[in-house]
Short mmCIF file of C-alpha atoms in Angstrom, two decimals:
data_model
loop_
_atom_site.label_atom_id
_atom_site.label_comp_id
_atom_site.label_asym_id
_atom_site.label_seq_id
_atom_site.Cartn_x
_atom_site.Cartn_y
_atom_site.Cartn_z
CA UNK A 1 3.20 -24.31 -2.97
CA UNK A 2 0.66 -26.37 -5.00
CA UNK A 3 2.09 -27.91 -7.95
CA UNK A 4 -0.80 -28.34 -9.47
CA UNK A 5 -1.49 -24.72 -9.35
CA UNK A 6 2.12 -24.18 -11.24
CA UNK A 7 1.38 -27.13 -13.76
CA UNK A 8 -1.97 -24.90 -14.84
CA UNK A 9 -0.40 -22.17 -15.56
CA UNK A 10 1.88 -24.05 -17.86
CA UNK A 11 -1.08 -24.64 -20.17
CA UNK A 12 -2.29 -21.21 -20.34
CA UNK A 13 -0.18 -19.92 -22.91
CA UNK A 14 -3.59 -20.12 -25.54
CA UNK A 15 -5.31 -17.81 -22.44
CA UNK A 16 -2.70 -15.62 -22.83
CA UNK A 17 -3.20 -15.04 -26.38
CA UNK A 18 -6.41 -14.60 -26.27
CA UNK A 19 -6.59 -12.16 -23.61
CA UNK A 20 -4.34 -10.06 -25.03
CA UNK A 21 -6.07 -9.99 -28.49
CA UNK A 22 -9.24 -8.88 -26.94
CA UNK A 23 -7.34 -6.21 -24.74
CA UNK A 24 -5.20 -4.78 -27.87
CA UNK A 25 -8.69 -4.45 -29.81
CA UNK A 26 -10.09 -2.21 -27.03
CA UNK A 27 -8.34 1.37 -27.12
CA UNK A 28 -8.13 2.63 -23.54
CA UNK A 29 -7.06 6.50 -23.85
CA UNK A 30 -7.51 9.27 -21.57
CA UNK A 31 -9.00 12.43 -22.25
CA UNK A 32 -5.71 14.18 -21.74
CA UNK A 33 -4.33 11.87 -24.75
CA UNK A 34 -7.57 12.48 -26.94
CA UNK A 35 -9.01 9.86 -25.91
CA UNK A 36 -12.65 8.33 -24.80
CA UNK A 37 -11.36 6.70 -21.53
CA UNK A 38 -10.96 3.45 -20.25
CA UNK A 39 -14.69 2.28 -19.66
CA UNK A 40 -15.30 -0.26 -22.82
CA UNK A 41 -11.69 -2.10 -21.68
CA UNK A 42 -12.89 -2.10 -17.93
CA UNK A 43 -16.44 -3.45 -18.72
CA UNK A 44 -14.49 -6.71 -20.76
CA UNK A 45 -12.29 -7.17 -17.50
CA UNK A 46 -15.48 -6.86 -15.37
CA UNK A 47 -17.20 -9.42 -17.73
CA UNK A 48 -14.05 -11.71 -17.83
CA UNK A 49 -13.55 -11.60 -13.95
CA UNK A 50 -17.34 -12.72 -13.61
CA UNK A 51 -16.99 -15.67 -16.02
CA UNK A 52 -13.99 -16.79 -14.18
CA UNK A 53 -16.40 -17.15 -11.34
CA UNK A 54 -15.15 -14.27 -9.14
CA UNK A 55 -18.20 -12.96 -6.98
CA UNK A 56 -16.15 -10.33 -4.80
CA UNK A 57 -16.16 -7.49 -7.85
CA UNK A 58 -16.51 -3.65 -6.45
CA UNK A 59 -16.44 -0.61 -8.97
CA UNK A 60 -14.26 2.34 -7.79
CA UNK A 61 -14.98 4.88 -10.54
CA UNK A 62 -13.84 8.25 -10.23
CA UNK A 63 -16.29 11.15 -11.80
CA UNK A 64 -14.87 12.92 -14.87
CA UNK A 65 -17.17 14.77 -17.13
CA UNK A 66 -14.59 14.73 -20.09
CA UNK A 67 -15.34 11.20 -20.80
CA UNK A 68 -18.59 9.42 -22.05
CA UNK A 69 -20.46 8.49 -19.30
CA UNK A 70 -18.57 11.06 -16.86
CA UNK A 71 -16.59 8.10 -15.26
CA UNK A 72 -13.05 6.95 -15.31
CA UNK A 73 -13.50 3.01 -14.02
CA UNK A 74 -11.53 1.16 -11.49
CA UNK A 75 -12.17 -2.26 -10.83
CA UNK A 76 -11.44 -4.08 -7.66
CA UNK A 77 -11.74 -7.82 -7.20
CA UNK A 78 -10.68 -10.59 -4.25
CA UNK A 79 -10.20 -14.47 -4.20
CA UNK A 80 -10.67 -15.28 -0.59
CA UNK A 81 -7.49 -16.92 1.12
CA UNK A 82 -7.47 -18.70 4.51
CA UNK A 83 -6.43 -15.61 6.34
CA UNK A 84 -9.04 -13.25 5.13
CA UNK A 85 -7.64 -10.46 6.95
CA UNK A 86 -4.66 -10.04 4.53
CA UNK A 87 -4.46 -9.66 0.71
CA UNK A 88 -1.64 -9.54 -2.10
CA UNK A 89 -3.01 -6.81 -4.04
CA UNK A 90 -1.56 -6.73 -7.76
CA UNK A 91 -2.26 -3.39 -9.41
CA UNK A 92 -2.26 -3.16 -12.93
CA UNK A 93 -3.37 -0.11 -15.06
CA UNK A 94 -6.17 0.01 -17.95
CA UNK A 95 -5.11 3.00 -19.94
CA UNK A 96 -2.24 2.76 -23.01
CA UNK A 97 -0.75 5.62 -24.51
CA UNK A 98 -1.63 6.67 -28.47
CA UNK A 99 0.29 4.30 -31.14
CA UNK A 100 1.91 7.35 -32.38
CA UNK A 101 3.10 7.35 -35.89
CA UNK A 102 1.24 4.86 -37.90
CA UNK A 103 4.08 4.66 -40.57
CA UNK A 104 6.21 3.00 -38.10
CA UNK A 105 4.05 -0.12 -36.96
CA UNK A 106 4.84 -3.01 -39.09
CA UNK A 107 0.88 -3.94 -38.14
CA UNK A 108 -2.23 -2.63 -37.11
CA UNK A 109 -1.36 -1.37 -33.57
CA UNK A 110 -4.80 -2.20 -32.41
CA UNK A 111 -4.98 -5.80 -33.78
CA UNK A 112 -2.79 -8.39 -32.02
CA UNK A 113 0.21 -9.93 -33.90
CA UNK A 114 1.61 -13.42 -32.75
CA UNK A 115 5.15 -13.90 -33.85
CA UNK A 116 6.52 -17.21 -32.15
CA UNK A 117 6.62 -16.33 -28.27
CA UNK A 118 6.20 -12.78 -29.31
CA UNK A 119 2.99 -10.71 -29.07
CA UNK A 120 3.04 -7.32 -30.73
CA UNK A 121 0.10 -4.41 -30.37
CA UNK A 122 -0.17 -1.36 -28.31
CA UNK A 123 -0.47 -2.02 -25.15
CA UNK A 124 1.02 -5.56 -24.82
CA UNK A 125 3.55 -4.59 -22.35
CA UNK A 126 2.14 -1.54 -21.03
CA UNK A 127 0.08 -2.53 -19.28
CA UNK A 128 -1.33 -5.92 -20.04
CA UNK A 129 1.87 -7.42 -19.45
CA UNK A 130 0.62 -6.50 -15.76
CA UNK A 131 -2.76 -7.34 -16.15
CA UNK A 132 -2.80 -10.68 -18.07
CA UNK A 133 -0.53 -12.64 -15.92
CA UNK A 134 -2.79 -11.64 -13.17
CA UNK A 135 -5.55 -12.60 -14.96
CA UNK A 136 -3.81 -16.22 -15.26
CA UNK A 137 -3.12 -16.73 -11.98
CA UNK A 138 -6.64 -16.20 -10.87
CA UNK A 139 -8.14 -18.53 -13.68
CA UNK A 140 -5.39 -21.18 -12.38
CA UNK A 141 -5.99 -20.69 -8.72
CA UNK A 142 -9.96 -21.33 -9.41
CA UNK A 143 -9.02 -24.27 -11.95
CA UNK A 144 -7.03 -26.02 -9.44
CA UNK A 145 -9.49 -25.58 -6.54
CA UNK A 146 -6.54 -24.13 -4.35
CA UNK A 147 -7.07 -21.94 -1.74
CA UNK A 148 -3.99 -19.49 -0.69
CA UNK A 149 -2.64 -18.50 2.77
CA UNK A 150 -4.12 -14.98 1.85
CA UNK A 151 -6.50 -13.34 -0.32
CA UNK A 152 -5.51 -12.70 -3.78
CA UNK A 153 -6.52 -8.97 -4.88
CA UNK A 154 -6.39 -7.58 -8.10
CA UNK A 155 -6.96 -3.79 -8.69
CA UNK A 156 -7.32 -2.58 -12.33
CA UNK A 157 -6.95 1.33 -12.33
CA UNK A 158 -7.32 4.19 -14.81
CA UNK A 159 -5.24 7.33 -15.67
CA UNK A 160 -2.11 6.02 -15.00
CA UNK A 161 -0.12 7.51 -18.10
CA UNK A 162 -1.40 10.89 -17.07
CA UNK A 163 -1.00 11.29 -13.60
CA UNK A 164 -3.50 8.69 -11.98
CA UNK A 165 -5.52 11.42 -10.38
CA UNK A 166 -8.89 9.28 -11.54
CA UNK A 167 -7.13 5.92 -10.89
CA UNK A 168 -5.28 4.68 -8.11
CA UNK A 169 -4.54 8.18 -6.55
CA UNK A 170 -8.94 8.11 -6.33
CA UNK A 171 -8.75 4.81 -4.97
CA UNK A 172 -6.53 5.50 -2.35
CA UNK A 173 -7.89 8.81 -1.30
CA UNK A 174 -11.55 7.54 -1.39
CA UNK A 175 -11.33 4.12 -0.65
CA UNK A 176 -8.62 3.28 1.69
CA UNK A 177 -10.68 1.13 3.67
CA UNK A 178 -10.30 -1.48 1.23
CA UNK A 179 -6.75 -2.17 2.28
CA UNK A 180 -5.75 -3.91 5.60
CA UNK A 181 -2.77 -2.76 7.80
CA UNK A 182 -0.74 -5.87 6.70
CA UNK A 183 -1.54 -6.37 2.86
CA UNK A 184 1.09 -6.85 0.26
CA UNK A 185 1.36 -4.82 -2.87
CA UNK A 186 2.86 -5.69 -6.19
CA UNK A 187 2.76 -3.18 -9.21
CA UNK A 188 3.83 -5.35 -12.66
CA UNK A 189 4.29 -2.38 -14.71
CA UNK A 190 8.36 -2.16 -14.67
CA UNK A 191 11.38 -4.27 -15.01
CA UNK A 192 14.27 -5.75 -17.23
CA UNK A 193 14.35 -8.65 -19.65
CA UNK A 194 16.13 -11.03 -17.41
CA UNK A 195 13.05 -10.11 -14.28
CA UNK A 196 16.14 -9.67 -12.16
CA UNK A 197 15.07 -5.73 -11.19
CA UNK A 198 12.75 -4.73 -8.62
CA UNK A 199 11.74 -1.17 -8.36
CA UNK A 200 11.62 -0.25 -4.71
CA UNK A 201 12.14 3.74 -5.16
CA UNK A 202 11.88 6.71 -7.18
CA UNK A 203 13.50 9.53 -8.02
CA UNK A 204 11.74 13.39 -7.63
CA UNK A 205 10.41 14.26 -10.84
CA UNK A 206 10.24 17.92 -12.28
CA UNK A 207 8.99 19.04 -15.98
CA UNK A 208 9.37 22.27 -16.33
CA UNK A 209 8.11 24.80 -18.96
CA UNK A 210 10.21 27.80 -19.63
CA UNK A 211 9.04 30.90 -21.54
CA UNK A 212 11.70 33.65 -23.24
CA UNK A 213 9.86 36.88 -24.09
CA UNK A 214 12.19 38.96 -26.18
CA UNK A 215 11.31 41.26 -29.10
CA UNK A 216 10.55 40.28 -32.87
CA UNK A 217 12.51 42.29 -35.63
CA UNK A 218 13.61 41.73 -39.26
CA UNK A 219 17.01 39.45 -39.03
CA UNK A 220 18.72 42.18 -41.11
CA UNK A 221 18.51 44.35 -38.57
CA UNK A 222 18.96 42.54 -35.16
CA UNK A 223 20.12 45.39 -32.85
CA UNK A 224 16.13 46.19 -33.04
CA UNK A 225 14.86 43.27 -31.57
CA UNK A 226 15.65 41.13 -28.66
CA UNK A 227 16.45 37.23 -29.80
CA UNK A 228 14.74 35.16 -27.55
CA UNK A 229 16.19 32.04 -29.35
CA UNK A 230 19.80 33.25 -28.09
CA UNK A 231 18.38 33.52 -24.75
CA UNK A 232 16.82 30.14 -24.91
CA UNK A 233 19.76 28.43 -25.97
CA UNK A 234 22.07 30.47 -23.16
CA UNK A 235 19.23 28.89 -20.98
CA UNK A 236 19.46 25.50 -21.97
CA UNK A 237 23.50 25.60 -21.93
CA UNK A 238 23.49 26.90 -18.30
CA UNK A 239 21.26 24.28 -16.84
CA UNK A 240 24.56 21.85 -17.06
CA UNK A 241 25.51 23.27 -14.11
CA UNK A 242 22.80 21.97 -12.38
CA UNK A 243 24.73 18.48 -12.06
CA UNK A 244 27.45 20.42 -10.07
CA UNK A 245 24.52 22.20 -7.87
CA UNK A 246 23.12 18.79 -6.94
CA UNK A 247 26.02 16.47 -6.92
CA UNK A 248 25.09 13.56 -4.52
CA UNK A 249 25.29 10.11 -6.15
CA UNK A 250 22.85 7.24 -4.71
CA UNK A 251 23.96 3.70 -6.55
CA UNK A 252 20.39 2.23 -5.83
CA UNK A 253 19.33 4.27 -8.90
CA UNK A 254 20.83 4.06 -12.53
CA UNK A 255 21.78 6.68 -13.34
CA UNK A 256 23.34 7.13 -10.00
CA UNK A 257 22.91 11.04 -10.24
CA UNK A 258 20.25 13.54 -10.75
CA UNK A 259 19.66 14.37 -14.14
CA UNK A 260 18.33 18.00 -15.80
CA UNK A 261 17.61 17.26 -19.65
CA UNK A 262 16.50 20.00 -22.16
CA UNK A 263 13.55 18.01 -24.04
CA UNK A 264 11.18 19.86 -26.17
CA UNK A 265 11.41 23.30 -27.86
CA UNK A 266 8.40 24.43 -29.50
CA UNK A 267 8.23 26.37 -32.89
CA UNK A 268 8.77 30.24 -32.96
CA UNK A 269 8.92 32.13 -36.31
CA UNK A 270 8.02 30.56 -39.48
CA UNK A 271 10.55 32.35 -41.77
CA UNK A 272 14.46 32.18 -41.64
CA UNK A 273 14.67 36.32 -42.02
CA UNK A 274 12.62 37.47 -38.61
CA UNK A 275 14.51 37.44 -35.29
CA UNK A 276 12.10 35.54 -32.82
CA UNK A 277 10.27 37.27 -29.99
CA UNK A 278 9.05 34.40 -28.19
CA UNK A 279 10.58 30.74 -27.43
CA UNK A 280 9.48 27.86 -25.47
CA UNK A 281 11.59 25.11 -24.08
CA UNK A 282 11.08 22.31 -21.90
CA UNK A 283 13.39 20.50 -19.44
CA UNK A 284 12.65 16.94 -17.61
CA UNK A 285 14.56 16.67 -14.38
CA UNK A 286 14.57 13.45 -12.19
CA UNK A 287 15.97 14.49 -9.05
CA UNK A 288 17.72 11.98 -6.11
CA UNK A 289 14.88 12.03 -3.23
CA UNK A 290 17.38 13.90 -0.82
CA UNK A 291 16.93 16.86 -2.72
CA UNK A 292 13.56 19.16 -2.34
CA UNK A 293 12.17 19.99 -5.96
CA UNK A 294 11.47 23.46 -4.22
CA UNK A 295 15.64 24.00 -4.39
CA UNK A 296 15.83 22.98 -8.05
CA UNK A 297 12.97 25.16 -8.97
CA UNK A 298 15.02 27.70 -7.48
CA UNK A 299 18.20 27.05 -8.88
CA UNK A 300 16.10 27.18 -12.08
CA UNK A 301 15.04 30.78 -11.30
CA UNK A 302 18.32 32.31 -10.66
CA UNK A 303 19.62 30.88 -14.13
CA UNK A 304 16.19 32.82 -15.47
CA UNK A 305 17.22 36.05 -13.52
CA UNK A 306 20.92 35.48 -15.00
CA UNK A 307 19.40 35.16 -18.55
CA UNK A 308 17.25 38.19 -18.16
CA UNK A 309 20.18 40.34 -16.99
CA UNK A 310 22.36 39.40 -19.73
CA UNK A 311 20.03 39.35 -22.67
CA UNK A 312 17.26 42.24 -21.80
CA UNK A 313 14.63 39.41 -22.14
CA UNK A 314 11.80 38.32 -19.61
CA UNK A 315 11.91 34.56 -18.48
CA UNK A 316 9.07 32.81 -17.09
CA UNK A 317 9.77 29.28 -15.48
CA UNK A 318 6.38 26.92 -14.95
CA UNK A 319 6.44 23.49 -13.42
CA UNK A 320 4.04 21.42 -15.81
CA UNK A 321 4.67 18.67 -13.19
CA UNK A 322 6.43 18.55 -9.71
CA UNK A 323 6.47 15.63 -7.25
CA UNK A 324 8.59 14.83 -4.46
CA UNK A 325 10.02 11.56 -4.38
CA UNK A 326 7.60 9.26 -2.07
CA UNK A 327 9.89 7.31 0.91
CA UNK A 328 11.62 4.15 -0.45
CA UNK A 329 10.16 0.48 0.05
CA UNK A 330 12.51 -1.08 2.66
CA UNK A 331 14.90 -3.61 0.73
CA UNK A 332 13.95 -6.04 3.80
CA UNK A 333 10.32 -5.64 3.63
CA UNK A 334 7.90 -8.90 3.47
CA UNK A 335 6.85 -7.90 0.09
CA UNK A 336 10.57 -7.41 -1.24
CA UNK A 337 11.72 -10.86 0.63
CA UNK A 338 8.50 -12.54 -0.96
CA UNK A 339 9.35 -11.50 -4.47
CA UNK A 340 13.03 -11.84 -4.33
CA UNK A 341 12.83 -15.69 -3.74
CA UNK A 342 9.76 -15.99 -6.14
CA UNK A 343 11.96 -14.52 -8.81
CA UNK A 344 14.66 -16.64 -7.95
CA UNK A 345 12.86 -20.01 -7.96
CA UNK A 346 10.66 -19.14 -11.28
CA UNK A 347 13.48 -17.45 -13.55
CA UNK A 348 16.82 -18.82 -11.84
CA UNK A 349 18.29 -14.94 -11.68
CA UNK A 350 19.33 -13.06 -8.26
CA UNK A 351 17.03 -9.97 -7.98
CA UNK A 352 18.33 -6.62 -7.04
CA UNK A 353 16.39 -3.78 -5.45
CA UNK A 354 16.76 -1.02 -7.31
CA UNK A 355 15.55 2.82 -7.82
CA UNK A 356 14.37 4.25 -11.02
CA UNK A 357 13.85 7.73 -12.57
CA UNK A 358 10.46 7.25 -13.84
CA UNK A 359 7.26 7.50 -11.79
CA UNK A 360 4.54 4.79 -11.14
CA UNK A 361 1.51 4.26 -9.18
CA UNK A 362 3.74 2.50 -6.29
CA UNK A 363 4.65 6.36 -5.25
CA UNK A 364 1.03 6.76 -4.28
CA UNK A 365 0.87 3.48 -2.22
CA UNK A 366 4.14 4.36 -0.63
CA UNK A 367 2.88 8.11 0.49
CA UNK A 368 0.36 6.20 1.90
CA UNK A 369 2.57 4.20 3.86
CA UNK A 370 2.26 0.98 1.94
CA UNK A 371 5.62 -1.05 1.09
CA UNK A 372 5.06 -1.66 -2.64
CA UNK A 373 7.22 -3.03 -5.10
CA UNK A 374 7.03 -2.20 -8.95
CA UNK A 375 8.27 -5.95 -10.97
CA UNK A 376 7.15 -7.42 -14.25
CA UNK A 377 9.40 -9.16 -16.88
CA UNK A 378 9.72 -6.42 -19.83
CA UNK A 379 11.13 -6.25 -23.11
CA UNK A 380 11.26 -2.54 -22.95
CA UNK A 381 9.03 -1.53 -25.99
CA UNK A 382 6.44 0.18 -23.83
CA UNK A 383 5.25 3.42 -25.63
CA UNK A 384 7.47 2.61 -28.70
CA UNK A 385 5.93 1.68 -32.16
CA UNK A 386 5.61 -2.20 -32.41
CA UNK A 387 5.20 -2.53 -28.69
CA UNK A 388 5.92 -6.55 -28.00
CA UNK A 389 6.06 -9.00 -24.95
CA UNK A 390 6.41 -12.65 -24.55
CA UNK A 391 3.99 -15.19 -24.33
CA UNK A 392 6.74 -17.32 -22.08
CA UNK A 393 7.49 -14.50 -19.58
CA UNK A 394 3.49 -13.53 -18.95
CA UNK A 395 3.32 -17.33 -17.64
CA UNK A 396 6.73 -17.43 -15.87
CA UNK A 397 5.19 -13.85 -14.33
CA UNK A 398 2.20 -15.44 -13.19
CA UNK A 399 4.07 -18.13 -11.35
CA UNK A 400 6.35 -15.71 -9.67
CA UNK A 401 2.96 -14.23 -8.54
CA UNK A 402 1.70 -17.47 -7.25
CA UNK A 403 4.90 -18.14 -5.43
CA UNK A 404 4.72 -14.75 -3.61
CA UNK A 405 0.91 -15.45 -2.76
CA UNK A 406 1.74 -18.85 -1.13
CA UNK A 407 5.23 -17.92 0.55
#
């Protein structure tokens, strides 16, 4: 491990701030989030890569007629190593989520605020916390004149926040030739504040929309209607039994069991004195990989039939999103071993492989037969107002990436 490389990373705190300031100022919202796409931010990143001196840069854009220019950008860049047949890929996403209620922000979400070691602004953690350390590593590598044992590959993808069909999903489906059989994959998009969590598995995901169709009437004569709200409430209460129908526990995950959480409830009637005839609710399910999503859907179907029989309403269940869990990355795989040693060397903690309930682009790689690990040092302010990250941990994460590359 070249010490000059680590020493150079230590000097790049101002580079972290400058990159974050530039990135925060460029909103990159996909059309599903009422945005214009990620092109402006991608163009900044491409200019920055060329200014660093990288020559091997490809655009692997996905067509999308909903955005100006009709393309969703994906940028691939490589710095050659001694063994050009292998690449360590660091995969970050360009898009962000909307800031939400501006009254909850203490500063402009699109203007970087520096507060000591903290950086505040939309995207500073999710996912500039992955983009910036990888760019810091690239700059330090070139500045130090170091040649790594294998290629360093940087991949910046679109559309992670709304499904990845135009991002890594497109890249893997249409440009799989860019990846070698012995490549390594690191996705810096989830972690904990003490750097110890390495995500190697994800639960299956089901977002279910439930519509209850009753009959509206005046609240003074409820017997003339079919109260969809009462039926919807009964449906919600019956979802609790799914924990008994799918009871398995896997300590790799936290929580270790499957979860079935009623979340959103749409408005029905606007006034108090009307019995509603139509209600819409949603359930978020994170299911352990050994269970089939189809079996969970069948269980909801049985609940729907019971509600129809008891309340005389009609119930329609439709999945908004249904993803069967990808195979887990083996805990003894090369990328896990390299990353574990690097985290311990930089942060002095013993890392632990773990599974999560959320979804990341690593699932796309795992379904394609690739061993991928999701890791970064996170303050867990993603998607929140006053999103924040640390300068120090972005430098530390760049050092971890360097140690993985040179292991």
